[in-house]
């Protein structure tokens, strides 16, 4: 069982433009690390680079990825997908194939079929809080709400029992009730299974609730990395202070800006 | 699914009414005085009395609305009257010729799909490499080549030159191959381009990222999540392609001496045999509409969003 | 972010296609003057001759010069396609603008009519119309126009509807401009480019329709040369002189290629998102 997954000196570029300038990140078992920052800061790309899933046109110029000290490259990175790292991409509504039932999504991920697969899939769905999971298996993505889809996507990301979970804006598109459900779920995963979670978000409320440490990413650089309590108490970098001010303005009606 | 088919069938009624009205209006405005043609084909001298008699016999002296309703009533029962030339019921004549055309069209459709699907997919997956260039060149040629001329070139090469296949007539599979190729060339080209574009478009679909992130093998990602979804847009085009194929088949029939409805229509045109002509247009339109209905049902069967009436989600 | 190689405004496909069309038009205009042979001159003594200095592409069963007939035939085909283009745009444009701009009953009636015309397969409708009107190149043109106008009316209606919402058109209407003047001054110029591109894609298609219908013997009357009917006339000589069939067909093929090369390149320029469907 892997203990630590790390990324050092990641440099990403699109054409001649450098997007991410040498950042370090790490997740450990049983810990929740948050990566916060404004949109367009390179958060999602950094996650995808980790699994060698960069979109066409974006290249990794530098960066070492280690799993418990072993350096991984090309096929090794592809080998992380699913089994070692579960990825929950942005916007759950577009993560599932609209023409394929929920059940088949599980079958193909578990690489088995028939009754065994159905039972396994139902168990996984129950884990993310569905009361009657069997009913879900025959449904198509278009028949589910956004919150339900988000939980299905998480269940799918987790169904090969990965050691780490990367969640990209896992709560952004959801209504408040679904948000709360997802957060409880993530918390339980960490506590019961000891999964290491990397949370990418721009929502500081989520960070405060769940994360142990937080890294603030701005313009492709990590400007501050500290335990969450410290970060909220005494932000150092200007970007962190701006994020916090915006957060307080939004949630507490404060006037600090 | 039954509900979907029922809704789709119900929506055909107003459409077919409009089509029938359009055909009737064209028939009424376009044909001049059909009584004269009727007399000519019946070899009756066009005296005033004979013309008046013919007009009464053909019901041309009734008000237009009455004529339309009578015509529609007959058309619904597929009764187009008797050909002025063969003096047989038009439907009986069509029953001889239409199946041959449908056979050729179906063969051409099968060929179109057999060429366009694999080549289109191969082209997209090998974008900008030689299989792509080759497939696109073939598609371009298919779209540009006149089908009847291609028929002759095929006859020259495969029947006259190599002697592999028969040049003329209807018979077994060997008779079907050359005319089917000539008919299918254009549609195969069009569909190949559509399939290629569709697969390319779906290669960047967001759900593929998640499929790959779950560690699915490339085979599953391409096979299930790219190809299945990429087949939907070209499937819609197959409906339109069928119109092209039906038309193409009627021209190619003449090249290969294929006893189809094209030959019947040409006879009706040169004789100005209006009952035959209207039977031809109505029956061919019905065939086309029903084929499109089949395509729509296939589409709904593949796409749950349509089948469940949740379009737009 | 630099895009992968900005597409040239003049890709080779566009240049090649334009060159082919210009060459063809020049040949039909200048060719007959340079060529001494008369396309209609019958010479039984010189029937079915192979290519020679006197007859570059040989002669047909009546001893007529094949090259001269091909050039004369080009005039008929190109003229027909040009006429179809003008008429389809005129009818489709008028109907589309009227439906989109007037709305209400006019729109409903016009669109149902379009539905009807789009439900009957193109060639079936064309054959039906020729059956009613009689044969001849004029009627072939009318038949093709009537079987294609509805697609353009639909498209132009959609564009007009979209334009109606634009600020400057709303402003012109509020200012009390007459509907006709607004359509002429604002709507037509705005959609002309897109429509031109779509029409250029259909030129080759219409060319094939004209040739196909003439091949069926529905177009020009026999002595007039036209590519489709030339192929039909040569049917009996498939074995004896295949070039009589091969050459007119190549002429059609190359012309349609020229049109499609231009159309495809223009379309790709208009809508790079459709990039997957380039010509070559």
Coordinates of N, CA and C in Angstrom, one line a residue, chain C residues 19-142:
Chain C
X19 N -8.1 27.5 -60.3 CA -7.4 27.4 -61.6 C -8.1 26.5 -62.6
X20 N -8.7 25.4 -62.0 CA -9.4 24.4 -62.9 C -10.6 25.1 -63.5
X21 N -11.4 25.9 -62.7 CA -12.6 26.5 -63.2 C -12.3 27.6 -64.2
X22 N -11.3 28.4 -63.8 CA -10.9 29.5 -64.8 C -10.4 28.9 -66.1
X23 N -9.7 27.9 -66.0 CA -9.2 27.2 -67.2 C -10.4 26.7 -68.1
X24 N -11.3 26.1 -67.4 CA -12.5 25.5 -68.1 C -13.3 26.7 -68.8
X25 N -13.5 27.7 -68.0 CA -14.3 28.8 -68.6 C -13.6 29.4 -69.8
X26 N -12.3 29.6 -69.6 CA -11.5 30.2 -70.7 C -11.6 29.3 -71.9
X27 N -11.5 27.9 -71.7 CA -11.5 27.0 -72.8 C -12.8 27.1 -73.5
X28 N -13.9 27.2 -72.8 CA -15.2 27.3 -73.5 C -15.4 28.6 -74.2
X29 N -14.8 29.6 -73.7 CA -14.9 30.9 -74.4 C -14.0 31.1 -75.6
X30 N -12.7 30.7 -75.4 CA -11.7 30.9 -76.4 C -11.6 29.7 -77.3
X31 N -11.8 28.5 -76.7 CA -11.5 27.2 -77.4 C -12.1 27.1 -78.8
X32 N -13.4 27.3 -78.9 CA -14.1 27.1 -80.2 C -13.5 28.0 -81.3
X33 N -13.1 29.2 -80.9 CA -12.5 30.2 -81.9 C -11.2 29.6 -82.4
X34 N -10.3 29.1 -81.5 CA -9.0 28.6 -81.9 C -9.1 27.3 -82.6
X35 N -10.2 26.5 -82.3 CA -10.3 25.2 -82.9 C -11.0 25.4 -84.2
X36 N -10.5 24.8 -85.3 CA -11.1 24.9 -86.6 C -12.4 24.1 -86.7
X37 N -12.4 23.0 -85.9 CA -13.5 22.0 -86.1 C -14.8 22.6 -85.7
X38 N -15.9 22.3 -86.4 CA -17.2 22.7 -86.0 C -17.9 21.5 -85.3
X39 N -18.4 21.8 -84.1 CA -19.0 20.7 -83.3 C -20.2 20.0 -83.9
X40 N -20.8 20.7 -84.9 CA -22.0 20.2 -85.5 C -21.8 19.5 -86.9
X41 N -20.5 19.7 -87.4 CA -20.2 19.3 -88.7 C -20.2 17.7 -88.8
X42 N -21.1 17.2 -89.5 CA -21.1 15.7 -89.7 C -20.3 15.3 -90.8
X43 N -19.5 14.3 -90.6 CA -18.6 13.8 -91.7 C -18.5 12.3 -91.7
X44 N -19.4 11.6 -92.4 CA -19.5 10.2 -92.3 C -18.2 9.5 -92.7
X45 N -17.4 10.1 -93.6 CA -16.1 9.5 -94.0 C -15.2 9.4 -92.8
X46 N -15.3 10.3 -91.8 CA -14.3 10.4 -90.7 C -14.9 9.9 -89.4
X47 N -15.9 8.9 -89.5 CA -16.5 8.4 -88.3 C -15.6 7.6 -87.4
X48 N -15.7 7.8 -86.1 CA -15.0 7.0 -85.1 C -13.5 6.9 -85.3
X49 N -12.9 8.1 -85.7 CA -11.5 8.1 -85.9 C -10.8 8.3 -84.5
X50 N -9.6 7.6 -84.4 CA -8.9 7.9 -83.1 C -8.2 9.3 -83.1
X51 N -7.6 9.6 -82.0 CA -7.0 10.9 -81.9 C -6.0 11.1 -83.0
X52 N -6.0 12.3 -83.6 CA -5.0 12.6 -84.7 C -4.7 14.1 -84.7
X53 N -3.9 14.6 -85.6 CA -3.6 16.0 -85.6 C -4.8 16.8 -86.0
X54 N -5.6 16.3 -86.9 CA -6.8 17.0 -87.3 C -7.9 17.0 -86.2
X55 N -8.0 15.8 -85.6 CA -9.0 15.7 -84.5 C -8.3 15.2 -83.2
X56 N -8.0 16.2 -82.3 CA -7.1 15.9 -81.2 C -7.6 14.8 -80.3
X57 N -8.9 14.7 -80.2 CA -9.5 13.6 -79.3 C -10.3 12.7 -80.2
X58 N -10.1 12.7 -81.5 CA -10.8 11.8 -82.4 C -12.2 12.3 -82.7
X59 N -13.0 11.4 -83.4 CA -14.3 11.8 -83.8 C -15.4 10.8 -83.3
X60 N -16.6 11.2 -83.3 CA -17.7 10.3 -82.8 C -18.3 9.5 -84.0
X61 N -19.4 8.8 -83.7 CA -19.9 7.9 -84.8 C -20.4 8.7 -86.0
X62 N -20.7 10.0 -85.9 CA -21.1 10.8 -87.0 C -20.0 11.6 -87.6
X63 N -18.7 11.3 -87.1 CA -17.6 12.0 -87.7 C -17.4 13.4 -87.1
X64 N -18.1 13.7 -86.0 CA -18.0 15.1 -85.4 C -16.8 15.1 -84.5
X65 N -16.1 16.2 -84.4 CA -14.9 16.4 -83.6 C -15.2 16.3 -82.1
X66 N -14.6 15.4 -81.4 CA -15.0 15.2 -80.0 C -14.6 16.4 -79.1
X67 N -13.4 16.9 -79.3 CA -13.0 18.0 -78.5 C -13.9 19.2 -78.7
X68 N -14.3 19.5 -80.0 CA -15.1 20.6 -80.2 C -16.5 20.4 -79.5
X69 N -17.0 19.2 -79.5 CA -18.2 18.9 -78.9 C -18.1 19.0 -77.4
X70 N -17.0 18.6 -76.8 CA -16.8 18.7 -75.4 C -16.8 20.2 -75.0
X71 N -16.1 21.0 -75.8 CA -16.1 22.4 -75.4 C -17.5 23.1 -75.6
X72 N -18.2 22.7 -76.6 CA -19.5 23.2 -76.8 C -20.4 22.7 -75.7
X73 N -20.2 21.5 -75.2 CA -21.1 20.9 -74.2 C -20.8 21.6 -72.9
X74 N -19.6 22.0 -72.6 CA -19.2 22.7 -71.4 C -20.1 24.0 -71.2
X75 N -20.3 24.7 -72.4 CA -21.1 25.9 -72.3 C -22.5 25.6 -71.8
X76 N -23.1 24.5 -72.3 CA -24.5 24.2 -71.9 C -24.5 23.8 -70.4
X77 N -23.6 23.0 -70.0 CA -23.6 22.5 -68.6 C -23.3 23.7 -67.6
X78 N -22.3 24.5 -67.9 CA -21.9 25.6 -67.1 C -23.0 26.6 -67.0
X79 N -23.6 26.9 -68.2 CA -24.7 27.8 -68.3 C -25.9 27.3 -67.4
X80 N -26.2 26.1 -67.5 CA -27.3 25.5 -66.7 C -27.0 25.7 -65.2
X81 N -25.8 25.3 -64.8 CA -25.5 25.4 -63.4 C -25.5 26.8 -62.9
X82 N -25.0 27.7 -63.7 CA -25.1 29.2 -63.3 C -26.5 29.6 -63.1
X83 N -27.4 29.2 -64.1 CA -28.8 29.6 -64.0 C -29.4 29.0 -62.7
X84 N -29.1 27.8 -62.4 CA -29.6 27.1 -61.2 C -29.2 27.9 -60.0
X85 N -27.9 28.3 -60.0 CA -27.4 29.0 -58.8 C -28.2 30.3 -58.6
X86 N -28.4 31.1 -59.7 CA -29.1 32.4 -59.6 C -30.5 32.1 -59.1
X87 N -31.2 31.2 -59.7 CA -32.6 31.0 -59.4 C -32.8 30.4 -58.0
X88 N -32.0 29.5 -57.6 CA -32.1 28.9 -56.2 C -31.9 30.0 -55.2
X89 N -30.9 30.8 -55.4 CA -30.6 31.9 -54.5 C -31.8 32.9 -54.5
X90 N -32.3 33.2 -55.7 CA -33.4 34.2 -55.7 C -34.6 33.7 -55.0
X91 N -35.0 32.5 -55.4 CA -36.2 31.9 -54.8 C -36.0 31.6 -53.3
X92 N -34.9 30.9 -53.0 CA -34.7 30.5 -51.6 C -34.5 31.8 -50.8
X93 N -33.8 32.8 -51.3 CA -33.5 34.0 -50.6 C -34.8 34.8 -50.3
X94 N -35.6 34.9 -51.3 CA -36.9 35.7 -51.1 C -37.7 34.9 -50.1
X95 N -37.9 33.6 -50.3 CA -38.8 32.9 -49.4 C -38.2 32.9 -48.0
X96 N -36.9 32.7 -47.8 CA -36.3 32.7 -46.5 C -36.4 34.0 -45.8
X97 N -36.1 35.1 -46.5 CA -36.1 36.5 -45.9 C -37.6 36.8 -45.5
X98 N -38.5 36.5 -46.4 CA -39.9 36.7 -46.1 C -40.4 36.0 -44.9
X99 N -40.0 34.7 -44.8 CA -40.5 33.9 -43.7 C -39.8 34.4 -42.4
X100 N -38.6 34.7 -42.5 CA -37.9 35.1 -41.3 C -38.3 36.5 -40.8
X101 N -38.5 37.4 -41.8 CA -38.7 38.8 -41.4 C -40.2 39.1 -41.2
X102 N -41.1 38.4 -41.9 CA -42.5 38.7 -41.7 C -43.1 37.9 -40.6
X103 N -42.6 36.6 -40.5 CA -43.1 35.7 -39.5 C -44.6 35.4 -39.7
X104 N -45.3 34.9 -38.6 CA -46.7 34.7 -38.6 C -47.1 33.7 -39.7
X105 N -48.2 34.0 -40.4 CA -48.8 33.1 -41.3 C -47.9 32.8 -42.5
X106 N -47.2 33.9 -43.0 CA -46.3 33.8 -44.1 C -45.3 32.8 -43.8
X107 N -44.7 32.9 -42.6 CA -43.6 32.0 -42.1 C -44.2 30.6 -42.1
X108 N -45.3 30.4 -41.5 CA -45.9 29.1 -41.3 C -46.1 28.4 -42.7
X109 N -46.7 29.2 -43.6 CA -47.1 28.6 -44.9 C -45.8 28.2 -45.6
X110 N -44.8 29.2 -45.6 CA -43.6 28.9 -46.4 C -42.8 27.7 -45.8
X111 N -42.8 27.6 -44.5 CA -42.0 26.6 -43.9 C -42.6 25.2 -44.1
X112 N -44.0 25.2 -44.1 CA -44.7 23.9 -44.4 C -44.4 23.5 -45.8
X113 N -44.4 24.5 -46.7 CA -44.1 24.2 -48.1 C -42.7 23.6 -48.2
X114 N -41.7 24.3 -47.5 CA -40.4 23.7 -47.5 C -40.3 22.3 -47.0
X115 N -41.1 22.0 -46.0 CA -41.1 20.6 -45.4 C -41.5 19.7 -46.6
X116 N -42.6 20.1 -47.3 CA -43.1 19.2 -48.3 C -42.0 19.0 -49.4
X117 N -41.4 20.0 -49.8 CA -40.3 19.9 -50.9 C -39.1 19.1 -50.4
X118 N -38.8 19.2 -49.1 CA -37.7 18.5 -48.6 C -38.0 17.0 -48.3
X119 N -39.3 16.7 -48.2 CA -39.7 15.3 -47.9 C -39.6 14.4 -49.2
X120 N -39.8 15.0 -50.3 CA -39.7 14.2 -51.6 C -38.3 14.1 -52.0
X121 N -37.8 12.9 -52.2 CA -36.3 12.8 -52.6 C -36.0 13.6 -53.8
X122 N -34.9 14.3 -53.8 CA -34.6 15.3 -54.8 C -34.8 14.8 -56.3
X123 N -34.2 13.7 -56.6 CA -34.3 13.2 -58.0 C -35.7 12.8 -58.3
X124 N -36.4 12.2 -57.4 CA -37.8 11.8 -57.6 C -38.6 13.0 -58.0
X125 N -38.4 14.1 -57.2 CA -39.2 15.3 -57.4 C -38.8 15.9 -58.8
X126 N -37.5 15.9 -59.1 CA -37.0 16.4 -60.4 C -37.7 15.7 -61.5
X127 N -37.7 14.3 -61.4 CA -38.3 13.5 -62.5 C -39.8 13.8 -62.6
X128 N -40.5 13.9 -61.5 CA -41.9 14.2 -61.5 C -42.1 15.6 -62.2
X129 N -41.4 16.6 -61.9 CA -41.6 17.9 -62.4 C -41.3 17.9 -63.9
X130 N -40.2 17.2 -64.3 CA -39.9 17.1 -65.8 C -41.1 16.4 -66.5
X131 N -41.6 15.4 -65.8 CA -42.8 14.6 -66.4 C -43.9 15.6 -66.6
X132 N -44.1 16.5 -65.7 CA -45.3 17.5 -65.8 C -44.9 18.5 -66.9
X133 N -43.7 19.1 -66.8 CA -43.4 20.2 -67.7 C -42.9 19.8 -69.1
X134 N -42.5 18.6 -69.2 CA -41.9 18.1 -70.5 C -40.4 18.2 -70.4
X135 N -39.7 17.5 -71.4 CA -38.2 17.5 -71.3 C -37.7 18.8 -71.9
X136 N -36.3 18.9 -71.8 CA -35.7 20.1 -72.3 C -34.8 20.7 -71.2
X137 N -33.7 21.4 -71.6 CA -32.8 21.9 -70.6 C -33.4 22.9 -69.7
X138 N -34.3 23.7 -70.2 CA -34.9 24.7 -69.4 C -35.7 24.0 -68.3
X139 N -36.5 23.0 -68.6 CA -37.3 22.3 -67.6 C -36.4 21.5 -66.7
X140 N -35.2 21.0 -67.1 CA -34.3 20.4 -66.2 C -33.8 21.4 -65.2
X141 N -33.5 22.6 -65.6 CA -33.1 23.7 -64.7 C -34.2 24.0 -63.7
X142 N -35.4 24.1 -64.2 CA -36.6 24.4 -63.3 C -36.7 23.3 -62.3

